[in-house]
Coordinates of N, CA, C and O in Angstrom, one line a residue:
M211 N 47.3 -24.5 11.0 CA 46.0 -24.3 11.6 C 45.0 -24.2 10.6 O 45.1 -23.6 9.6
A212 N 43.8 -24.9 10.8 CA 42.7 -24.9 9.8 C 42.0 -23.6 9.8 O 42.1 -22.7 10.7
P213 N 41.3 -23.2 8.6 CA 40.6 -22.0 8.5 C 39.7 -21.8 9.7 O 38.9 -22.7 10.0
G214 N 39.6 -20.6 10.3 CA 38.7 -20.3 11.3 C 39.1 -20.9 12.7 O 38.5 -20.7 13.7
E215 N 40.2 -21.6 12.7 CA 40.6 -22.4 14.0 C 41.6 -21.3 14.8 O 42.3 -20.5 14.1
R216 N 41.5 -21.3 16.0 CA 42.2 -20.3 16.8 C 43.3 -21.1 17.7 O 43.1 -22.3 17.9
E217 N 44.3 -20.4 18.2 CA 45.3 -21.0 19.0 C 44.8 -21.3 20.4 O 43.9 -20.6 20.9
R218 N 45.4 -22.2 21.1 CA 44.9 -22.6 22.5 C 45.4 -21.5 23.3 O 46.5 -20.8 23.1
S219 N 44.8 -21.3 24.4 CA 45.1 -20.3 25.4 C 46.3 -20.7 26.1 O 46.6 -21.8 26.5
P220 N 47.2 -19.7 26.6 CA 48.5 -20.0 27.4 C 48.0 -20.7 28.7 O 48.7 -21.6 29.1
R221 N 47.0 -20.3 29.3 CA 46.6 -20.9 30.6 C 46.3 -22.3 30.4 O 46.7 -23.2 31.2
A222 N 45.4 -22.7 29.4 CA 45.1 -24.1 29.1 C 46.4 -24.8 28.7 O 46.6 -26.0 29.1
D223 N 47.3 -24.2 28.0 CA 48.5 -24.8 27.6 C 49.4 -25.2 28.9 O 50.0 -26.3 29.0
A224 N 49.4 -24.3 29.9 CA 50.1 -24.6 31.1 C 49.5 -25.8 31.9 O 50.3 -26.6 32.3
H225 N 48.2 -25.9 31.9 CA 47.5 -27.0 32.4 C 47.9 -28.3 31.7 O 48.2 -29.4 32.3
A226 N 47.9 -28.3 30.4 CA 48.2 -29.5 29.6 C 49.8 -30.0 29.9 O 50.0 -31.1 30.0
K227 N 50.6 -29.0 30.0 CA 52.0 -29.2 30.2 C 52.2 -29.9 31.6 O 53.1 -30.7 31.8
A228 N 51.3 -29.6 32.6 CA 51.5 -30.2 33.9 C 50.8 -31.5 34.0 O 50.9 -32.1 35.0
A229 N 50.2 -32.0 32.9 CA 49.4 -33.2 32.9 C 50.4 -34.4 33.1 O 51.4 -34.4 32.5
P230 N 49.9 -35.4 33.9 CA 50.8 -36.6 34.1 C 50.9 -37.5 32.9 O 51.7 -38.3 32.8
R231 N 50.1 -37.4 31.8 CA 50.1 -38.1 30.7 C 49.9 -37.2 29.5 O 49.5 -36.1 29.7
A232 N 50.2 -37.7 28.4 CA 50.1 -36.9 27.1 C 48.6 -36.5 26.9 O 47.7 -37.4 27.1
P233 N 48.4 -35.2 26.6 CA 46.9 -34.8 26.3 C 46.4 -35.6 25.2 O 47.1 -36.0 24.2
R234 N 45.1 -35.8 25.2 CA 44.3 -36.5 24.3 C 43.5 -35.5 23.5 O 43.4 -34.3 23.8
E235 N 43.0 -35.9 22.3 CA 42.2 -35.2 21.5 C 40.8 -35.6 21.4 O 40.5 -36.8 21.4
A236 N 39.9 -34.7 21.1 CA 38.4 -35.1 20.8 C 37.8 -34.0 19.9 O 38.5 -32.9 20.0
S237 N 36.9 -34.3 19.3 CA 36.1 -33.3 18.5 C 34.7 -33.4 18.6 O 34.2 -34.5 18.9
A238 N 34.0 -32.3 18.5 CA 32.6 -32.2 18.7 C 31.9 -31.4 17.6 O 32.7 -30.5 17.0
L239 N 30.7 -31.5 17.3 CA 30.1 -30.9 16.2 C 28.9 -29.9 16.8 O 28.0 -30.5 17.4
L240 N 29.1 -28.7 16.4 CA 28.0 -27.7 16.8 C 27.2 -27.5 15.3 O 27.7 -26.8 14.5
Y241 N 26.1 -28.3 15.2 CA 25.4 -28.4 14.0 C 24.3 -27.5 14.0 O 23.3 -27.6 14.8
L242 N 24.3 -26.4 13.1 CA 23.2 -25.4 13.1 C 22.2 -25.8 12.0 O 22.6 -26.1 10.9
F243 N 20.9 -25.7 12.3 CA 19.9 -25.9 11.4 C 18.6 -24.9 11.8 O 18.6 -24.5 12.9
E244 N 17.9 -24.6 10.8 CA 16.8 -23.7 11.0 C 15.5 -24.5 11.3 O 15.2 -25.5 10.6
R245 N 14.8 -24.1 12.3 CA 13.4 -24.6 12.7 C 12.5 -23.4 13.0 O 12.8 -22.7 13.9
G246 N 11.5 -23.2 12.2 CA 10.5 -22.1 12.5 C 11.2 -20.8 12.4 O 10.8 -19.9 13.2
G247 N 12.1 -20.6 11.5 CA 12.8 -19.4 11.4 C 13.9 -19.0 12.4 O 14.4 -17.9 12.5
V248 N 14.2 -20.0 13.4 CA 15.1 -19.8 14.4 C 16.3 -20.9 14.2 O 16.0 -22.1 14.0
L249 N 17.5 -20.5 14.5 CA 18.6 -21.5 14.4 C 18.6 -22.4 15.7 O 18.4 -21.9 16.8
H250 N 18.9 -23.6 15.4 CA 18.9 -24.6 16.6 C 20.1 -25.5 16.4 O 20.9 -25.4 15.3
F251 N 20.5 -26.2 17.4 CA 21.6 -27.1 17.4 C 21.3 -28.4 18.3 O 20.6 -28.1 19.4
P252 N 21.8 -29.5 18.0 CA 21.5 -30.6 18.9 C 22.3 -30.7 20.1 O 23.6 -30.4 20.0
L253 N 21.7 -31.1 21.3 CA 22.6 -31.4 22.5 C 22.2 -32.8 22.8 O 21.1 -33.2 22.7
T254 N 23.1 -33.5 23.4 CA 22.9 -34.9 23.8 C 23.0 -35.0 25.4 O 23.8 -34.3 25.9
L255 N 22.2 -35.8 26.0 CA 22.4 -36.2 27.3 C 23.0 -37.6 27.4 O 22.4 -38.5 26.8
R256 N 24.2 -37.5 27.9 CA 25.0 -38.8 27.9 C 24.4 -39.8 29.0 O 23.9 -39.4 30.0
R257 N 24.5 -41.1 28.6 CA 24.1 -42.1 29.6 C 24.8 -42.0 30.9 O 25.9 -41.6 30.9
D258 N 24.1 -42.4 32.0 CA 24.7 -42.4 33.3 C 25.7 -43.5 33.6 O 26.4 -43.4 34.5
D259 N 25.8 -44.5 32.7 CA 26.7 -45.6 33.0 C 27.9 -45.5 32.0 O 28.7 -46.6 32.0
L260 N 28.2 -44.5 31.4 CA 29.4 -44.3 30.6 C 30.6 -44.1 31.4 O 30.6 -43.6 32.6
R261 N 31.8 -44.4 30.9 CA 33.0 -44.3 31.7 C 33.4 -42.8 32.0 O 33.9 -42.5 32.9
E262 N 33.3 -41.9 30.8 CA 33.6 -40.6 31.0 C 32.4 -39.7 30.6 O 31.6 -40.0 29.8
H263 N 32.3 -38.6 31.4 CA 31.3 -37.6 31.2 C 29.9 -38.2 31.4 O 29.0 -37.7 30.7
R264 N 29.7 -39.1 32.2 CA 28.5 -39.8 32.4 C 27.4 -38.8 32.9 O 27.7 -37.9 33.8
G265 N 26.1 -38.8 32.2 CA 25.1 -38.0 32.7 C 25.2 -36.5 32.4 O 24.4 -35.7 32.7
Q266 N 26.3 -36.1 31.6 CA 26.4 -34.7 31.2 C 25.8 -34.4 29.8 O 25.5 -35.3 29.1
V267 N 25.5 -33.1 29.7 CA 24.9 -32.7 28.4 C 26.1 -32.2 27.6 O 27.1 -31.5 28.1
S268 N 26.1 -32.6 26.4 CA 27.2 -32.3 25.4 C 26.7 -32.2 24.0 O 25.7 -32.5 23.6
L269 N 27.7 -31.6 23.2 CA 27.5 -31.6 21.8 C 27.9 -33.1 21.2 O 28.7 -33.7 22.0
P270 N 27.3 -33.5 20.2 CA 27.9 -34.9 19.6 C 29.3 -34.7 19.5 O 29.8 -33.8 18.8
G271 N 30.0 -35.7 20.0 CA 31.4 -35.7 19.6 C 32.2 -36.9 20.4 O 31.6 -37.7 21.1
G272 N 33.5 -37.0 20.1 CA 34.2 -38.0 20.7 C 35.7 -38.1 20.2 O 36.2 -37.1 19.6
R273 N 36.3 -39.1 20.4 CA 37.9 -39.3 20.1 C 38.0 -39.6 18.6 O 37.2 -40.4 18.0
P274 N 39.1 -39.2 18.0 CA 39.4 -39.6 16.6 C 39.8 -41.1 16.4 O 40.3 -41.7 17.3
E275 N 39.5 -41.5 15.3 CA 40.0 -42.8 14.8 C 41.2 -42.5 13.9 O 41.5 -41.4 13.5
A276 N 42.0 -43.5 13.8 CA 43.3 -43.3 13.0 C 43.1 -42.5 11.7 O 42.2 -42.9 10.9
G277 N 43.9 -41.5 11.5 CA 43.8 -40.8 10.2 C 42.8 -39.7 10.1 O 42.7 -39.0 9.1
E278 N 42.0 -39.6 11.1 CA 40.9 -38.6 11.1 C 41.3 -37.2 11.5 O 42.1 -37.0 12.5
D279 N 40.9 -36.2 10.8 CA 41.1 -34.8 11.2 C 39.8 -34.5 12.1 O 39.0 -35.3 12.4
N280 N 39.9 -33.3 12.7 CA 38.8 -32.9 13.6 C 37.4 -32.8 13.0 O 36.5 -33.2 13.6
W281 N 37.3 -32.4 11.7 CA 36.0 -32.3 11.0 C 35.6 -33.8 10.9 O 34.4 -34.1 11.1
A282 N 36.4 -34.7 10.4 CA 36.0 -36.1 10.2 C 35.5 -36.7 11.5 O 34.5 -37.5 11.5
T283 N 36.3 -36.4 12.5 CA 35.8 -37.0 13.9 C 34.5 -36.5 14.3 O 33.6 -37.2 14.7
A284 N 34.4 -35.1 14.2 CA 33.1 -34.5 14.6 C 31.9 -35.1 13.8 O 30.8 -35.4 14.4
T285 N 32.0 -35.2 12.5 CA 30.9 -35.6 11.8 C 30.6 -37.1 12.0 O 29.5 -37.6 11.9
R286 N 31.7 -37.9 12.1 CA 31.5 -39.3 12.3 C 30.8 -39.5 13.7 O 29.8 -40.3 13.8
E287 N 31.2 -38.8 14.7 CA 30.6 -39.0 16.0 C 29.2 -38.5 15.9 O 28.3 -39.1 16.6
A288 N 28.8 -37.4 15.3 CA 27.4 -36.9 15.1 C 26.6 -37.9 14.5 O 25.4 -38.2 14.9
H289 N 27.1 -38.7 13.5 CA 26.4 -39.7 12.8 C 26.2 -40.9 13.8 O 25.1 -41.4 13.9
E290 N 27.2 -41.2 14.5 CA 27.1 -42.4 15.5 C 26.1 -42.0 16.6 O 25.2 -42.8 17.0
E291 N 26.2 -40.8 17.2 CA 25.4 -40.4 18.4 C 24.0 -39.9 18.1 O 23.1 -40.3 18.9
V292 N 23.8 -39.2 17.0 CA 22.4 -38.7 16.8 C 21.9 -39.0 15.3 O 20.9 -38.5 15.0
G293 N 22.6 -39.8 14.5 CA 22.2 -40.3 13.3 C 22.2 -39.2 12.2 O 21.6 -39.4 11.1
L294 N 23.1 -38.2 12.3 CA 23.3 -37.2 11.3 C 24.1 -37.7 10.2 O 25.3 -38.1 10.5
D295 N 23.6 -37.7 9.0 CA 24.4 -38.2 7.8 C 25.7 -37.3 7.7 O 25.5 -36.1 7.6
R296 N 26.8 -38.0 7.6 CA 28.1 -37.2 7.6 C 28.2 -36.3 6.4 O 29.0 -35.3 6.4
S297 N 27.4 -36.5 5.3 CA 27.6 -35.8 4.1 C 26.7 -34.5 4.2 O 26.8 -33.6 3.3
I298 N 25.9 -34.3 5.2 CA 25.0 -33.1 5.3 C 25.6 -31.9 5.8 O 25.4 -30.9 5.1
P299 N 26.3 -31.8 6.8 CA 26.8 -30.5 7.3 C 27.9 -30.0 6.4 O 28.7 -30.6 5.9
V300 N 27.8 -28.6 6.4 CA 28.7 -27.8 5.6 C 29.6 -27.1 6.7 O 29.1 -26.5 7.6
E301 N 30.9 -27.2 6.6 CA 31.8 -26.7 7.7 C 31.8 -25.2 7.5 O 32.0 -24.7 6.5
L302 N 31.5 -24.5 8.7 CA 31.6 -23.1 8.8 C 32.8 -22.6 9.4 O 33.3 -21.4 9.2
G303 N 33.4 -23.4 10.3 CA 34.7 -22.9 11.0 C 34.8 -23.7 12.4 O 34.2 -24.7 12.6
R304 N 35.8 -23.2 13.2 CA 36.1 -23.9 14.4 C 36.1 -22.9 15.5 O 36.4 -21.7 15.4
L305 N 35.9 -23.4 16.7 CA 36.0 -22.6 18.0 C 37.4 -22.8 18.6 O 38.1 -23.7 18.1
T306 N 37.8 -22.1 19.6 CA 39.0 -22.3 20.3 C 39.1 -23.7 21.0 O 38.0 -24.0 21.6
P307 N 40.0 -24.5 20.9 CA 40.0 -25.7 21.6 C 39.8 -25.5 23.0 O 40.4 -24.5 23.6
V308 N 39.1 -26.4 23.7 CA 38.8 -26.3 25.1 C 39.5 -27.4 25.8 O 39.4 -28.6 25.4
W309 N 40.3 -27.0 26.9 CA 41.0 -28.0 27.7 C 40.0 -28.6 28.7 O 39.4 -27.9 29.5
I310 N 40.0 -30.0 28.8 CA 39.2 -30.7 29.9 C 40.1 -31.4 30.8 O 40.6 -32.4 30.5
P311 N 40.4 -30.7 32.0 CA 41.3 -31.3 32.9 C 41.1 -32.7 33.4 O 42.0 -33.5 33.5
P312 N 39.8 -33.1 33.8 CA 39.7 -34.4 34.3 C 40.1 -35.5 33.4 O 40.6 -36.6 33.8
T313 N 39.9 -35.4 32.0 CA 40.3 -36.4 31.0 C 41.5 -36.0 30.3 O 41.9 -36.8 29.4
Q314 N 42.2 -35.0 30.6 CA 43.4 -34.5 30.0 C 43.2 -34.4 28.4 O 43.9 -35.0 27.7
T315 N 42.1 -33.7 28.0 CA 41.7 -33.8 26.6 C 41.6 -32.4 26.0 O 40.9 -31.6 26.8
W316 N 42.0 -32.1 24.9 CA 41.7 -31.0 24.1 C 40.5 -31.3 23.2 O 40.4 -32.2 22.5
M317 N 39.3 -30.5 23.4 CA 38.1 -30.7 22.7 C 38.1 -29.6 21.6 O 38.2 -28.4 21.9
H318 N 38.0 -30.1 20.3 CA 37.9 -29.3 19.2 C 36.6 -29.2 18.7 O 36.0 -30.2 18.3
V319 N 35.9 -28.0 18.7 CA 34.6 -27.9 18.3 C 34.5 -27.3 16.9 O 35.0 -26.2 16.6
C320 N 33.9 -28.1 16.0 CA 33.7 -27.7 14.7 C 32.2 -27.2 14.5 O 31.3 -27.8 15.0
V321 N 32.1 -26.2 13.8 CA 30.7 -25.5 13.5 C 30.4 -25.9 12.2 O 31.2 -25.6 11.2
G322 N 29.2 -26.4 12.0 CA 28.6 -26.8 10.7 C 27.2 -26.4 10.6 O 26.6 -26.0 11.6
A323 N 26.6 -26.4 9.4 CA 25.3 -26.1 9.1 C 24.6 -26.9 8.1 O 25.4 -27.6 7.2
G324 N 23.3 -27.0 8.1 CA 22.5 -27.8 7.1 C 21.1 -27.7 7.4 O 20.6 -27.0 8.3
P325 N 20.3 -28.6 6.8 CA 18.9 -28.7 7.0 C 18.6 -29.3 8.3 O 19.3 -30.1 8.9
E326 N 17.3 -29.1 8.8 CA 16.8 -29.8 9.9 C 16.6 -31.3 9.5 O 16.2 -31.6 8.4
V327 N 17.1 -32.2 10.4 CA 16.9 -33.6 10.2 C 16.2 -34.2 11.4 O 16.3 -33.6 12.5
A328 N 15.7 -35.4 11.3 CA 15.2 -36.1 12.5 C 16.4 -36.8 13.2 O 17.1 -37.7 12.5
F329 N 16.7 -36.4 14.4 CA 17.8 -36.9 15.1 C 17.4 -38.3 15.8 O 16.3 -38.4 16.2
E330 N 18.3 -39.3 15.7 CA 18.0 -40.6 16.2 C 19.1 -40.9 17.2 O 20.2 -41.1 16.7
K331 N 18.9 -40.9 18.5 CA 20.0 -41.2 19.4 C 20.4 -42.6 19.3 O 19.7 -43.6 19.1
D332 N 21.7 -42.9 19.6 CA 22.3 -44.1 19.8 C 22.1 -44.5 21.3 O 22.8 -43.9 22.2
P333 N 21.4 -45.5 21.5 CA 21.0 -45.9 22.9 C 22.2 -46.4 23.7 O 22.2 -46.4 25.0
R334 N 23.3 -46.8 23.1 CA 24.5 -47.2 23.7 C 25.2 -46.0 24.4 O 26.0 -46.4 25.3
E335 N 25.1 -44.8 23.8 CA 25.8 -43.6 24.4 C 24.9 -42.5 24.8 O 25.4 -41.8 25.8
V336 N 23.8 -42.4 24.2 CA 23.0 -41.1 24.4 C 21.7 -41.6 25.1 O 20.9 -42.4 24.6
A337 N 21.3 -40.9 26.2 CA 20.1 -41.1 26.9 C 18.9 -40.3 26.2 O 17.7 -40.7 26.2
A338 N 19.3 -39.1 25.7 CA 18.3 -38.2 25.0 C 19.0 -37.2 24.1 O 20.2 -37.0 24.4
V339 N 18.2 -36.7 23.1 CA 18.8 -35.8 22.2 C 17.7 -34.6 22.1 O 16.5 -35.0 22.0
E340 N 18.1 -33.4 22.2 CA 17.1 -32.2 22.2 C 17.7 -31.2 21.2 O 19.0 -31.1 21.1
A341 N 17.0 -30.4 20.6 CA 17.4 -29.3 19.8 C 17.2 -28.0 20.7 O 16.1 -27.6 21.1
A342 N 18.4 -27.4 20.9 CA 18.4 -26.1 21.6 C 18.4 -24.9 20.7 O 19.0 -25.1 19.5
S343 N 17.8 -23.9 21.0 CA 17.8 -22.7 20.1 C 18.9 -21.8 20.3 O 19.3 -21.6 21.6
V344 N 19.4 -21.2 19.3 CA 20.5 -20.2 19.4 C 19.9 -19.0 20.2 O 20.5 -18.4 21.0
A345 N 18.6 -18.7 20.0 CA 17.9 -17.6 20.7 C 17.9 -17.8 22.2 O 18.3 -16.9 22.9
D346 N 17.8 -19.0 22.7 CA 17.9 -19.4 24.1 C 19.3 -19.2 24.5 O 19.6 -18.7 25.7
L347 N 20.2 -19.7 23.8 CA 21.7 -19.7 24.1 C 22.1 -18.2 24.3 O 22.8 -17.8 25.2
L348 N 21.5 -17.3 23.4 CA 21.9 -15.8 23.5 C 21.1 -15.1 24.7 O 21.4 -14.0 24.9
D349 N 20.1 -15.7 25.2 CA 19.2 -15.1 26.2 C 20.0 -15.0 27.6 O 20.3 -16.0 28.1
P350 N 20.2 -13.8 28.2 CA 21.0 -13.8 29.4 C 20.4 -14.5 30.5 O 21.0 -15.0 31.4
A351 N 19.1 -14.8 30.5 CA 18.4 -15.5 31.5 C 18.7 -16.9 31.5 O 18.5 -17.6 32.6
T352 N 19.4 -17.5 30.5 CA 19.7 -19.0 30.5 C 21.1 -19.2 31.1 O 21.5 -20.3 31.3
R353 N 21.9 -18.0 31.3 CA 23.2 -18.2 31.9 C 23.2 -18.2 33.3 O 22.5 -17.4 34.0
R354 N 24.0 -19.1 33.9 CA 24.2 -19.1 35.4 C 25.7 -19.2 35.7 O 26.5 -19.8 34.9
V355 N 26.1 -18.9 37.0 CA 27.3 -19.2 37.5 C 27.0 -19.7 38.9 O 26.4 -19.1 39.8
E356 N 27.4 -21.1 39.0 CA 27.1 -21.8 40.2 C 28.5 -22.0 41.0 O 29.5 -22.1 40.4
V357 N 28.5 -22.2 42.3 CA 29.7 -22.5 43.1 C 29.6 -23.9 43.5 O 28.6 -24.3 44.1
W358 N 30.5 -24.7 43.0 CA 30.5 -26.1 43.3 C 31.7 -26.4 44.2 O 32.8 -25.8 44.0
E359 N 31.6 -27.3 45.1 CA 32.7 -27.8 45.9 C 33.2 -29.1 45.2 O 32.5 -30.0 45.0
R360 N 34.5 -28.9 44.8 CA 35.2 -30.1 44.1 C 36.6 -30.2 44.7 O 37.3 -29.2 44.7
E361 N 36.9 -31.5 45.1 CA 38.3 -31.6 45.5 C 38.7 -30.7 46.7 O 39.9 -30.1 46.6
G362 N 37.8 -30.3 47.5 CA 38.1 -29.5 48.7 C 38.2 -28.0 48.4 O 38.6 -27.2 49.2
A363 N 37.8 -27.6 47.3 CA 37.9 -26.2 46.8 C 36.6 -25.8 46.1 O 35.8 -26.5 45.6
S364 N 36.2 -24.5 46.4 CA 35.0 -23.9 45.8 C 35.4 -23.4 44.4 O 36.5 -22.7 44.2
R365 N 34.6 -23.8 43.5 CA 34.9 -23.4 42.1 C 33.6 -22.8 41.5 O 32.5 -23.2 41.7
R366 N 33.8 -21.7 40.7 CA 32.7 -21.0 40.0 C 32.5 -21.8 38.7 O 33.5 -21.8 37.8
I367 N 31.4 -22.3 38.5 CA 31.2 -23.1 37.3 C 30.1 -22.4 36.4 O 29.0 -22.2 36.8
P368 N 30.6 -21.9 35.3 CA 29.5 -21.3 34.3 C 28.6 -22.4 33.7 O 29.1 -23.4 33.4
S369 N 27.4 -22.0 33.4 CA 26.5 -23.1 32.8 C 25.4 -22.3 32.1 O 25.2 -21.1 32.3
Y370 N 24.6 -23.1 31.3 CA 23.4 -22.6 30.7 C 22.3 -23.5 31.0 O 22.5 -24.7 31.2
Q371 N 21.2 -23.0 31.0 CA 20.0 -23.8 31.2 C 19.3 -23.9 29.7 O 18.7 -22.9 29.3
L372 N 19.5 -25.1 29.1 CA 18.9 -25.2 27.8 C 18.2 -26.5 27.7 O 18.6 -27.6 28.2
C373 N 17.0 -26.6 27.0 CA 16.2 -27.7 26.8 C 15.9 -28.4 28.2 O 15.7 -29.6 28.3
G374 N 15.8 -27.6 29.3 CA 15.5 -28.2 30.6 C 16.7 -28.9 31.3 O 16.6 -29.5 32.3
W375 N 17.9 -28.7 30.7 CA 19.1 -29.4 31.1 C 20.1 -28.3 31.6 O 20.1 -27.2 31.0
T376 N 21.0 -28.6 32.5 CA 22.1 -27.8 32.9 C 23.3 -28.2 32.0 O 23.8 -29.3 32.1
V377 N 23.7 -27.2 31.2 CA 24.9 -27.5 30.3 C 26.1 -26.7 31.0 O 26.1 -25.6 31.2
W378 N 27.1 -27.6 31.4 CA 28.3 -27.0 32.1 C 29.6 -27.5 31.5 O 29.5 -28.3 30.5
G379 N 30.7 -27.2 32.0 CA 32.0 -27.8 31.6 C 32.4 -27.3 30.3 O 32.1 -26.1 29.8
A380 N 33.1 -28.2 29.5 CA 33.7 -27.8 28.3 C 32.6 -27.4 27.3 O 32.8 -26.5 26.5
T381 N 31.4 -28.0 27.3 CA 30.3 -27.7 26.4 C 29.8 -26.3 26.7 O 29.6 -25.5 25.7
A382 N 29.7 -25.9 28.0 CA 29.3 -24.6 28.2 C 30.4 -23.5 27.8 O 30.0 -22.4 27.3
V383 N 31.6 -23.9 28.0 CA 32.7 -22.9 27.5 C 32.7 -22.8 26.0 O 32.8 -21.6 25.5
A384 N 32.6 -23.8 25.3 CA 32.4 -23.7 23.8 C 31.1 -22.9 23.4 O 31.3 -22.0 22.6
L385 N 30.0 -23.2 24.0 CA 28.9 -22.5 23.7 C 28.9 -21.0 24.0 O 28.4 -20.2 23.3
G386 N 29.6 -20.8 25.1 CA 29.9 -19.3 25.5 C 30.6 -18.6 24.5 O 30.4 -17.4 24.2
E387 N 31.7 -19.3 24.0 CA 32.5 -18.6 22.9 C 31.7 -18.3 21.7 O 31.7 -17.3 21.0
F388 N 30.9 -19.4 21.3 CA 30.0 -19.3 20.1 C 29.0 -18.1 20.3 O 28.8 -17.3 19.4
A389 N 28.4 -17.9 21.5 CA 27.5 -16.9 21.7 C 28.2 -15.5 21.7 O 27.6 -14.6 21.0
S390 N 29.4 -15.4 22.2 CA 30.2 -14.2 22.2 C 30.4 -13.8 20.7 O 30.4 -12.6 20.4
R391 N 30.8 -14.7 19.9 CA 31.1 -14.5 18.5 C 29.8 -14.0 17.8 O 29.9 -13.0 17.0
L392 N 28.7 -14.6 18.1 CA 27.5 -14.1 17.5 C 27.1 -12.7 17.9 O 26.6 -11.9 17.1
R393 N 27.3 -12.4 19.2 CA 27.0 -11.1 19.7 C 27.9 -10.0 19.1 O 27.4 -8.9 18.8
A394 N 29.1 -10.4 18.9 CA 30.1 -9.4 18.3 C 29.7 -9.1 16.8 O 29.8 -8.0 16.4
V395 N 29.2 -10.2 16.1 CA 28.8 -9.9 14.8 C 27.5 -9.1 14.7 O 27.4 -8.2 13.9
G396 N 26.7 -9.3 15.7 CA 25.4 -8.6 15.8 C 25.5 -7.2 16.1 O 24.6 -6.4 15.9
S397 N 26.6 -6.9 16.8 CA 26.8 -5.4 17.3 C 27.5 -4.6 16.1 O 27.7 -3.4 16.3
D398 N 28.0 -5.2 15.1 CA 28.6 -4.5 14.0 C 27.7 -3.8 13.2 O 26.6 -4.0 12.9

């Protein structure tokens, strides 16, 4: 296990074992930078015509190429999606892997930091890129729990309202863990 990486939850492992195909892997980058004395991180709005996660808000990320570890995948994908030079981020740690049932994927979120840069979206994958503030992430007013009807069942879906977007699913789960960790450090 890499430094700062945590084990997968037993509940998520049970879902993965019940999967009809072998679980896949993906990595995303939570890139922290300072703007006006406040920490920020980029979020992307995925294009509506993509095969997976179309129209969703996400951290830059994707599937590994041969021989890549999670950090290499996360920084390559951030470079491809928002133009972040791979040599800039300094790795700070990892969040707990998040299980994404619809795509049978474990998403590994790597946390990194560096200076503010001008993000340039890749128009083949990204409809828009915005910088969300950590202060907004920590503000209880940005958190929501919505009830969605999916596959004939009501489900409680946690989400955040950031940059005028609804952030839900695996990205919201990862950001929720990050916010919890920051609150725990702040209360010490």
